[in-house]
CSV table of C-alpha atoms in Angstrom, one decimal:
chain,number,residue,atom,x,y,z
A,1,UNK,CA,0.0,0.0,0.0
A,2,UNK,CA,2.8,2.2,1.2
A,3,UNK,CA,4.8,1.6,-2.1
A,4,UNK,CA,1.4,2.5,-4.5
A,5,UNK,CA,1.0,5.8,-2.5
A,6,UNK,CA,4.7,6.5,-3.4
A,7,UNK,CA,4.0,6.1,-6.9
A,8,UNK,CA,1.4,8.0,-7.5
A,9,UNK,CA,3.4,10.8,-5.6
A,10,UNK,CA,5.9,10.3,-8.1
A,11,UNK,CA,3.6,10.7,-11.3
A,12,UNK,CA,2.2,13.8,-9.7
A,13,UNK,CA,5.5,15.1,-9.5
A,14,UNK,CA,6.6,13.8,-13.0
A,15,UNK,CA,3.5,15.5,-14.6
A,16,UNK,CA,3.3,18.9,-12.9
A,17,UNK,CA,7.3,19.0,-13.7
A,18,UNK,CA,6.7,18.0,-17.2
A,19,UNK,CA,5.4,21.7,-18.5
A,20,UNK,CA,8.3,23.4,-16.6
A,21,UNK,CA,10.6,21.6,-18.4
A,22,UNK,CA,9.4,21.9,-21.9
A,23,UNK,CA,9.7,25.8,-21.2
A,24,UNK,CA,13.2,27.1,-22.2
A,25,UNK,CA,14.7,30.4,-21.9
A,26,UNK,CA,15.9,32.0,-24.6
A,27,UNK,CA,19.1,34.7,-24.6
A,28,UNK,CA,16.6,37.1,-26.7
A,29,UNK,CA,18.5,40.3,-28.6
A,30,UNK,CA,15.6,42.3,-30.2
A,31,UNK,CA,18.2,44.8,-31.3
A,32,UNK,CA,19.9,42.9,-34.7
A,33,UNK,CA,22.7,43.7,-36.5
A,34,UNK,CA,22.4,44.4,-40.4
A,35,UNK,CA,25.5,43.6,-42.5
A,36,UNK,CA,26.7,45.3,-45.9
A,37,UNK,CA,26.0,43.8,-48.7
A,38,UNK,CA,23.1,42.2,-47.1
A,39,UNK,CA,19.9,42.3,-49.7
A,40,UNK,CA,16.1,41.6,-49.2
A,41,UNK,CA,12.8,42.7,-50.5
A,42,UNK,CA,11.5,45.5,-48.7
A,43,UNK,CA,7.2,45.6,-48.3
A,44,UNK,CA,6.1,48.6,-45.9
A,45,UNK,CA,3.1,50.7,-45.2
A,46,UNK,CA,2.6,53.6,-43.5
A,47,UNK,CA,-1.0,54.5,-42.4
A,48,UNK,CA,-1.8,58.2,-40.8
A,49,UNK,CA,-5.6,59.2,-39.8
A,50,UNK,CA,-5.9,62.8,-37.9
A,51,UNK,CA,-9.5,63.3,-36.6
A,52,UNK,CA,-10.6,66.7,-35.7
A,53,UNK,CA,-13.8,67.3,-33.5
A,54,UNK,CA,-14.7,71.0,-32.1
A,55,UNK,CA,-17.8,71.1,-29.8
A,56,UNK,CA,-19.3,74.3,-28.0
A,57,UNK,CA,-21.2,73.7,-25.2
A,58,UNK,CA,-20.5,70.0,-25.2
A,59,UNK,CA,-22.4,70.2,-28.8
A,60,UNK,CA,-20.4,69.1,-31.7
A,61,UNK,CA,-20.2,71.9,-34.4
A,62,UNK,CA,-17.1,70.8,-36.5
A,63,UNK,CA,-15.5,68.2,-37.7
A,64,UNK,CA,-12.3,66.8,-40.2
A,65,UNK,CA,-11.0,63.8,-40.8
A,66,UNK,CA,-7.6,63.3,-42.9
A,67,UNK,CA,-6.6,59.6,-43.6
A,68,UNK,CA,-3.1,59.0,-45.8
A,69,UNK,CA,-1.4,55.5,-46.7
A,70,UNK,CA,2.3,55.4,-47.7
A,71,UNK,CA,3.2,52.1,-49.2
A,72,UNK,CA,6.8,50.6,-51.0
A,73,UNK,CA,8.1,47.5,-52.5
A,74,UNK,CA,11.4,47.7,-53.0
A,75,UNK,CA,14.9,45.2,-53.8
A,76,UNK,CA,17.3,46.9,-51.4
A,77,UNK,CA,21.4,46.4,-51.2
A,78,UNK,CA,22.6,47.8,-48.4
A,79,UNK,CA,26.1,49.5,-49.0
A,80,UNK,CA,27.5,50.5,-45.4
A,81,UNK,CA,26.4,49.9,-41.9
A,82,UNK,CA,27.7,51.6,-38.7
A,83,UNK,CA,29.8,49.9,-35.9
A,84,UNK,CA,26.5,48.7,-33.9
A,85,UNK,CA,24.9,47.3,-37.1
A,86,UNK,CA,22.7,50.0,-38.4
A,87,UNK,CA,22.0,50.8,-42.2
A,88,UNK,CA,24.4,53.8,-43.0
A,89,UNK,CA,23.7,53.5,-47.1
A,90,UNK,CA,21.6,51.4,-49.2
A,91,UNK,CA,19.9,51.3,-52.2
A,92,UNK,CA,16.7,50.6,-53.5
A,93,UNK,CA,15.1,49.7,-57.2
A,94,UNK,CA,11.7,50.4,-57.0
A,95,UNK,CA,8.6,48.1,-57.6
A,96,UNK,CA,5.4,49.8,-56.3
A,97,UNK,CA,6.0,52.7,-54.8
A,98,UNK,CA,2.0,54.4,-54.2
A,99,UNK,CA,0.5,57.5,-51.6
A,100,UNK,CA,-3.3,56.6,-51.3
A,101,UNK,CA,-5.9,58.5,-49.9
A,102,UNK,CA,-9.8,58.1,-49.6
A,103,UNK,CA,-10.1,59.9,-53.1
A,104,UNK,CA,-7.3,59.0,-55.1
A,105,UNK,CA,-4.1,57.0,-55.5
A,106,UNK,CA,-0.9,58.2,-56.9
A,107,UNK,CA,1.9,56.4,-58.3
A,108,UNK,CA,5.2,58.3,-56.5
A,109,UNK,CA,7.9,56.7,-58.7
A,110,UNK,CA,7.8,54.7,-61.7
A,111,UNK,CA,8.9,50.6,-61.6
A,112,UNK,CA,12.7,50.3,-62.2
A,113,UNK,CA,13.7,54.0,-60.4
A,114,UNK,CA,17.0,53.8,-58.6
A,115,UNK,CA,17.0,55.4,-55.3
A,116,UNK,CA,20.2,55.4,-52.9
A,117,UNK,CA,19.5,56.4,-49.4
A,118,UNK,CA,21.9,57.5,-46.4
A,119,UNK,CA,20.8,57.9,-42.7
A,120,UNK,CA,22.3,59.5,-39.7
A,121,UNK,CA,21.0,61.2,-36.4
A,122,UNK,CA,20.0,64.3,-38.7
A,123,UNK,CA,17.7,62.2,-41.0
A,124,UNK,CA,17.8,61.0,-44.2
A,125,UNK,CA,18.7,61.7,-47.6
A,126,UNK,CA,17.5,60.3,-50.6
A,127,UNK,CA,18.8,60.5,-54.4
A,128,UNK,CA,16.4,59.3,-57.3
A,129,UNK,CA,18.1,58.5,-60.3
A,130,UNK,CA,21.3,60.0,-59.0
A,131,UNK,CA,19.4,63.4,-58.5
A,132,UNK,CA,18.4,65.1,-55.2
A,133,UNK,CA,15.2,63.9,-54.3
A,134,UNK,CA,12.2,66.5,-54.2
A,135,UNK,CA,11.0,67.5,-51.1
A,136,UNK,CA,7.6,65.4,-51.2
A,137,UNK,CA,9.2,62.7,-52.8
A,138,UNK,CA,11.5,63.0,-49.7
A,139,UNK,CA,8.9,62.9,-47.4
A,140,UNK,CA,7.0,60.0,-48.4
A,141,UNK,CA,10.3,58.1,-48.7
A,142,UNK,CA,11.1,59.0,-44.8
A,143,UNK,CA,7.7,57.3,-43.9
A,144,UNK,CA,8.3,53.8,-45.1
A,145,UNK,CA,12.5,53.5,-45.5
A,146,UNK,CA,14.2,53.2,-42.6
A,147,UNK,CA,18.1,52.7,-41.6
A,148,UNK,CA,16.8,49.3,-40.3
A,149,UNK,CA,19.3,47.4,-37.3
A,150,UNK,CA,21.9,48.3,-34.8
A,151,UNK,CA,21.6,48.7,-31.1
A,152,UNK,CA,19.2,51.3,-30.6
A,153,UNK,CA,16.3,48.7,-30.9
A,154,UNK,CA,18.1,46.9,-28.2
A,155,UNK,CA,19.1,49.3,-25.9
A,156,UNK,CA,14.8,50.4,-26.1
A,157,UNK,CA,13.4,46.3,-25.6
A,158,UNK,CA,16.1,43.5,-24.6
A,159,UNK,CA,15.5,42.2,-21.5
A,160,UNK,CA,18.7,42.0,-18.8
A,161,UNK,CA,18.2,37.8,-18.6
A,162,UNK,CA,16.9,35.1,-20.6
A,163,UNK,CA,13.1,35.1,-20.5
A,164,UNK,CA,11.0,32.3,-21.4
A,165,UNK,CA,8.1,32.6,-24.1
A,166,UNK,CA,5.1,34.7,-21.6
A,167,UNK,CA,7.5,37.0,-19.7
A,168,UNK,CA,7.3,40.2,-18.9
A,169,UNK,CA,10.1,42.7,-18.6
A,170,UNK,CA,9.8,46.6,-18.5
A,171,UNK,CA,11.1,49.0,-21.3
A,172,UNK,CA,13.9,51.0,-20.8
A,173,UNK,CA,12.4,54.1,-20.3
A,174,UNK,CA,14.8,56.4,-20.0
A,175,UNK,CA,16.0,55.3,-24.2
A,176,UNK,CA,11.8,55.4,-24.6
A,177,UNK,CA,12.2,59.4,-23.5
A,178,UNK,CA,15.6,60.1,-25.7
A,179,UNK,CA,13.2,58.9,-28.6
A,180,UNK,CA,10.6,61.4,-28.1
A,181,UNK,CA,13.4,64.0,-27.9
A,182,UNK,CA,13.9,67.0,-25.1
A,183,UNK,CA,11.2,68.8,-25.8
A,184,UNK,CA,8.2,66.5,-26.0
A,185,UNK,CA,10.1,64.1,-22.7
A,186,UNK,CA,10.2,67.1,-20.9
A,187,UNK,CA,6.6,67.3,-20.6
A,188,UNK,CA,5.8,63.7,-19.9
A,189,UNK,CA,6.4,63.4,-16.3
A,190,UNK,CA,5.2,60.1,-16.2
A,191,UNK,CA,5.8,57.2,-18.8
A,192,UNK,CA,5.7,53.5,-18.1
A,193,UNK,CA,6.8,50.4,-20.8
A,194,UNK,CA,6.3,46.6,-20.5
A,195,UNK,CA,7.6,44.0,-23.3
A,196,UNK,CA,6.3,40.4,-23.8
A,197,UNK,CA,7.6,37.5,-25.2
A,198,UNK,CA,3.9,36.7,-26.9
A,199,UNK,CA,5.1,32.9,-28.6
A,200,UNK,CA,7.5,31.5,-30.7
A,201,UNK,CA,6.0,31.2,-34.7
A,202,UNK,CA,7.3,29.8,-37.8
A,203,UNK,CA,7.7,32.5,-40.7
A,204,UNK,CA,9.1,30.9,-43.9
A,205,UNK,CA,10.2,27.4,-42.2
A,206,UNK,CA,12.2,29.2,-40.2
A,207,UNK,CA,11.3,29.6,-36.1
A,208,UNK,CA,11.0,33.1,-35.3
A,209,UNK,CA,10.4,34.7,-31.4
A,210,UNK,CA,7.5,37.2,-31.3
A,211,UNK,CA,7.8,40.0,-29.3
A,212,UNK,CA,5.5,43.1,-28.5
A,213,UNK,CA,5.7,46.0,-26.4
A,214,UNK,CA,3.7,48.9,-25.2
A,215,UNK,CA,4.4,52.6,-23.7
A,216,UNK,CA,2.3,54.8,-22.3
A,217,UNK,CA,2.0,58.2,-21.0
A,218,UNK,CA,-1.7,58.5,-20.0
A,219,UNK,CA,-2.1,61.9,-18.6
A,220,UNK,CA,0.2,65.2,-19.4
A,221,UNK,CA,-0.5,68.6,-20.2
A,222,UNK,CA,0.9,70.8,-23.4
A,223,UNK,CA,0.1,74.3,-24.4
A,224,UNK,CA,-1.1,76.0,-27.8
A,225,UNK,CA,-0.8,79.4,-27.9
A,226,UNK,CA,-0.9,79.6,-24.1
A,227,UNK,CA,-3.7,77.7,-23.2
A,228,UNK,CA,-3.2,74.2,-21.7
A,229,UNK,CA,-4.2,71.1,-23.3
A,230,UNK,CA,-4.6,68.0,-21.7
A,231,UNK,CA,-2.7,65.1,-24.2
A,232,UNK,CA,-1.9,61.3,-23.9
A,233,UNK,CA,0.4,59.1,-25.5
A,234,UNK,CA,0.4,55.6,-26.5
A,235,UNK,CA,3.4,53.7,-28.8
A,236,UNK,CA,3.2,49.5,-29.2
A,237,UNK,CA,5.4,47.6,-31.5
A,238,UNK,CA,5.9,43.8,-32.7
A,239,UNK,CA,9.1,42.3,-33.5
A,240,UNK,CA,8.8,39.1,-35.6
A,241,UNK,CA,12.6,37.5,-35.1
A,242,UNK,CA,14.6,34.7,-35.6
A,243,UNK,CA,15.0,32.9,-32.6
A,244,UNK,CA,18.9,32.6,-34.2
A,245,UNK,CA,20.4,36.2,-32.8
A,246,UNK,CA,22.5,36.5,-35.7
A,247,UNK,CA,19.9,36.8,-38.2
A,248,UNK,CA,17.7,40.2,-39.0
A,249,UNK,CA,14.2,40.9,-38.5
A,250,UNK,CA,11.4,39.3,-40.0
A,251,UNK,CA,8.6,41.6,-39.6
A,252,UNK,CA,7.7,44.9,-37.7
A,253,UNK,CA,5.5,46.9,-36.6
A,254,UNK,CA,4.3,49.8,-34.8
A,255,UNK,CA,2.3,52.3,-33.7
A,256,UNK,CA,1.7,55.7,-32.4
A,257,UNK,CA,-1.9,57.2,-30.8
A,258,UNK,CA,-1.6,60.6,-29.6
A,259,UNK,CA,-4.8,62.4,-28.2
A,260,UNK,CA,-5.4,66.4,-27.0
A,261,UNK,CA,-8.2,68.0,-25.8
A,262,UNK,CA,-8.0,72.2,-25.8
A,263,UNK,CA,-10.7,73.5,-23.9
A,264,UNK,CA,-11.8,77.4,-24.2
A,265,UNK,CA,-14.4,78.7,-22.2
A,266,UNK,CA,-17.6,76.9,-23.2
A,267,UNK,CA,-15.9,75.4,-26.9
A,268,UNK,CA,-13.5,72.3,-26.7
A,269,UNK,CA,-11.1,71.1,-29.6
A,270,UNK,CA,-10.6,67.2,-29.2
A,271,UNK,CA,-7.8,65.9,-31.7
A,272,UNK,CA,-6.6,62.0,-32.0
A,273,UNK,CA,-3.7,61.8,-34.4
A,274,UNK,CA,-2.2,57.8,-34.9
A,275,UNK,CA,0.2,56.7,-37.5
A,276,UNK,CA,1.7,53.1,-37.9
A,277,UNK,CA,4.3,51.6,-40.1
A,278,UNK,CA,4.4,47.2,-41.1
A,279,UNK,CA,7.2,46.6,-42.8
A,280,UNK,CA,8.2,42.7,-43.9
A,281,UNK,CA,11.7,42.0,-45.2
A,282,UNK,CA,12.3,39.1,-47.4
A,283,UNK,CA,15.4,37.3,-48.2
């Protein structure tokens, strides 16, 4: 009797063991280096909505909404990379290259159009058929390429220890506010950041770590012409990457809500601005 008691002790044990064990931890860098010379296809979107709303005496009396969508397909080379693994210079022959709104859709550059592209902390620059790039063309270019890799990524989401697929571990805030820059941190007196490690995927046979994470500012207060407005702040992003750390991203994303509310008197001004960017690369 004694010994059947001690067995079924034993495949207790066994089985509420058994899913600790099959969870490993994983030494997870979600800041990868890029190397020159490295090529892929590049698909990204960018998606902007602004939403205007003015009420007086809690009565809405105006409205305007402005929706825009950026989108690329492009074979990129990449020519240089800094010390940490950024893009410095690469260039890109265009596919599909389109700026969409509700009314119409424009074709920004023609199939086969050689653009070269060089970041720093400044910005970018971009040549189109070995010719400075106008302003707009510029602009829409900024929205959807990227110096993609290096540390910064890292230095914003890595967790300090190997984490198994479900943990938690907080963003580094302080890298979160040197992103926003001086002048918009300096208003945020709060701000708080959490990542996840959501599940490990498969994306082209190969097994990839999914990560997201999420920062928030909930409550702060800027001023427009002297009058305060009440704003809040929300950024999330998802990392698709190999579970390999010597390999490049798969996929990204993310996201940025902003909301303000300008009150005057009896009239109120409420304005919700959110952009996003996807971007796949494929090698």
């Amino acid at each position: 009797m004694h010994h059947k008691h001690c067995c079924k002790a034993l495949l207790f044990l066994l089985l509420w063991a058994a899913p600790l064990v099959a969870q490993p931890t994983y030494e997870l860098r979600v800041g990868r280096v890029i190397k020159a010379f490295d090529e892929y296809t590049l698909r990204s979107t960018y998606v902007s909505s602004q939403s205007t709303r003015v009420y007086i005496d809690n009565v809405e009396r105006g409205a305007e909404d402005q929706n825009l969508q950026v989108s690329i397909v492009a074979k990129c080379s990449v020519v240089s990379v800094t010390t940490d693994g950024q893009e410095k210079e690469k260039r890109l022959i265009i596919r599909d290259f389109r700026r969409i709104t509700p009314t119409d859709t424009t074709d920004v550059l023609p199939t086969g159009t050689k653009v070269r592209c060089w970041f720093s902390d400044s910005g970018a620059v971009f040549t189109v058929d070995d010719q400075p790039a106008h302003d707009t063309i510029s602009s829409l270019l900024s929205m959807v390429v990227k110096g993609e890799g290096g540390a910064r990524t890292g230095a914003l989401l890595d967790p300090k220890k190997p984490v198994r697929v479900g943990q938690t571990w907080k963003m580094n805030v302080s890298e979160f506010r040197r992103i926003l820059g001086k002048e918009t941190s300096a208003l945020i007196k709060k701000v708080a950041g959490t990542c996840t490690f959501e599940r490990i995927d498969t994306v082209n046979s190969l097994p990839v770590c999914v990560v997201t994470a999420k920062a928030e500012a909930p409550n702060f207060t800027m001023y427009f012409d002297g009058y305060p407005s009440q704003a809040s702040l929300t950024t999330t992003f998802q990392l698709v990457l190999p579970v390999d750390n010597r390999f490049p991203p798969e996929q990204l994303f993310s996201e940025s809500a902003q909301r303000i509310v300008t009150k005057r008197e009896n009239v109120r001004m409420v304005l919700e601005v959110r952009s996003s960017r996807s971007t796949t690369f494929v090698r």
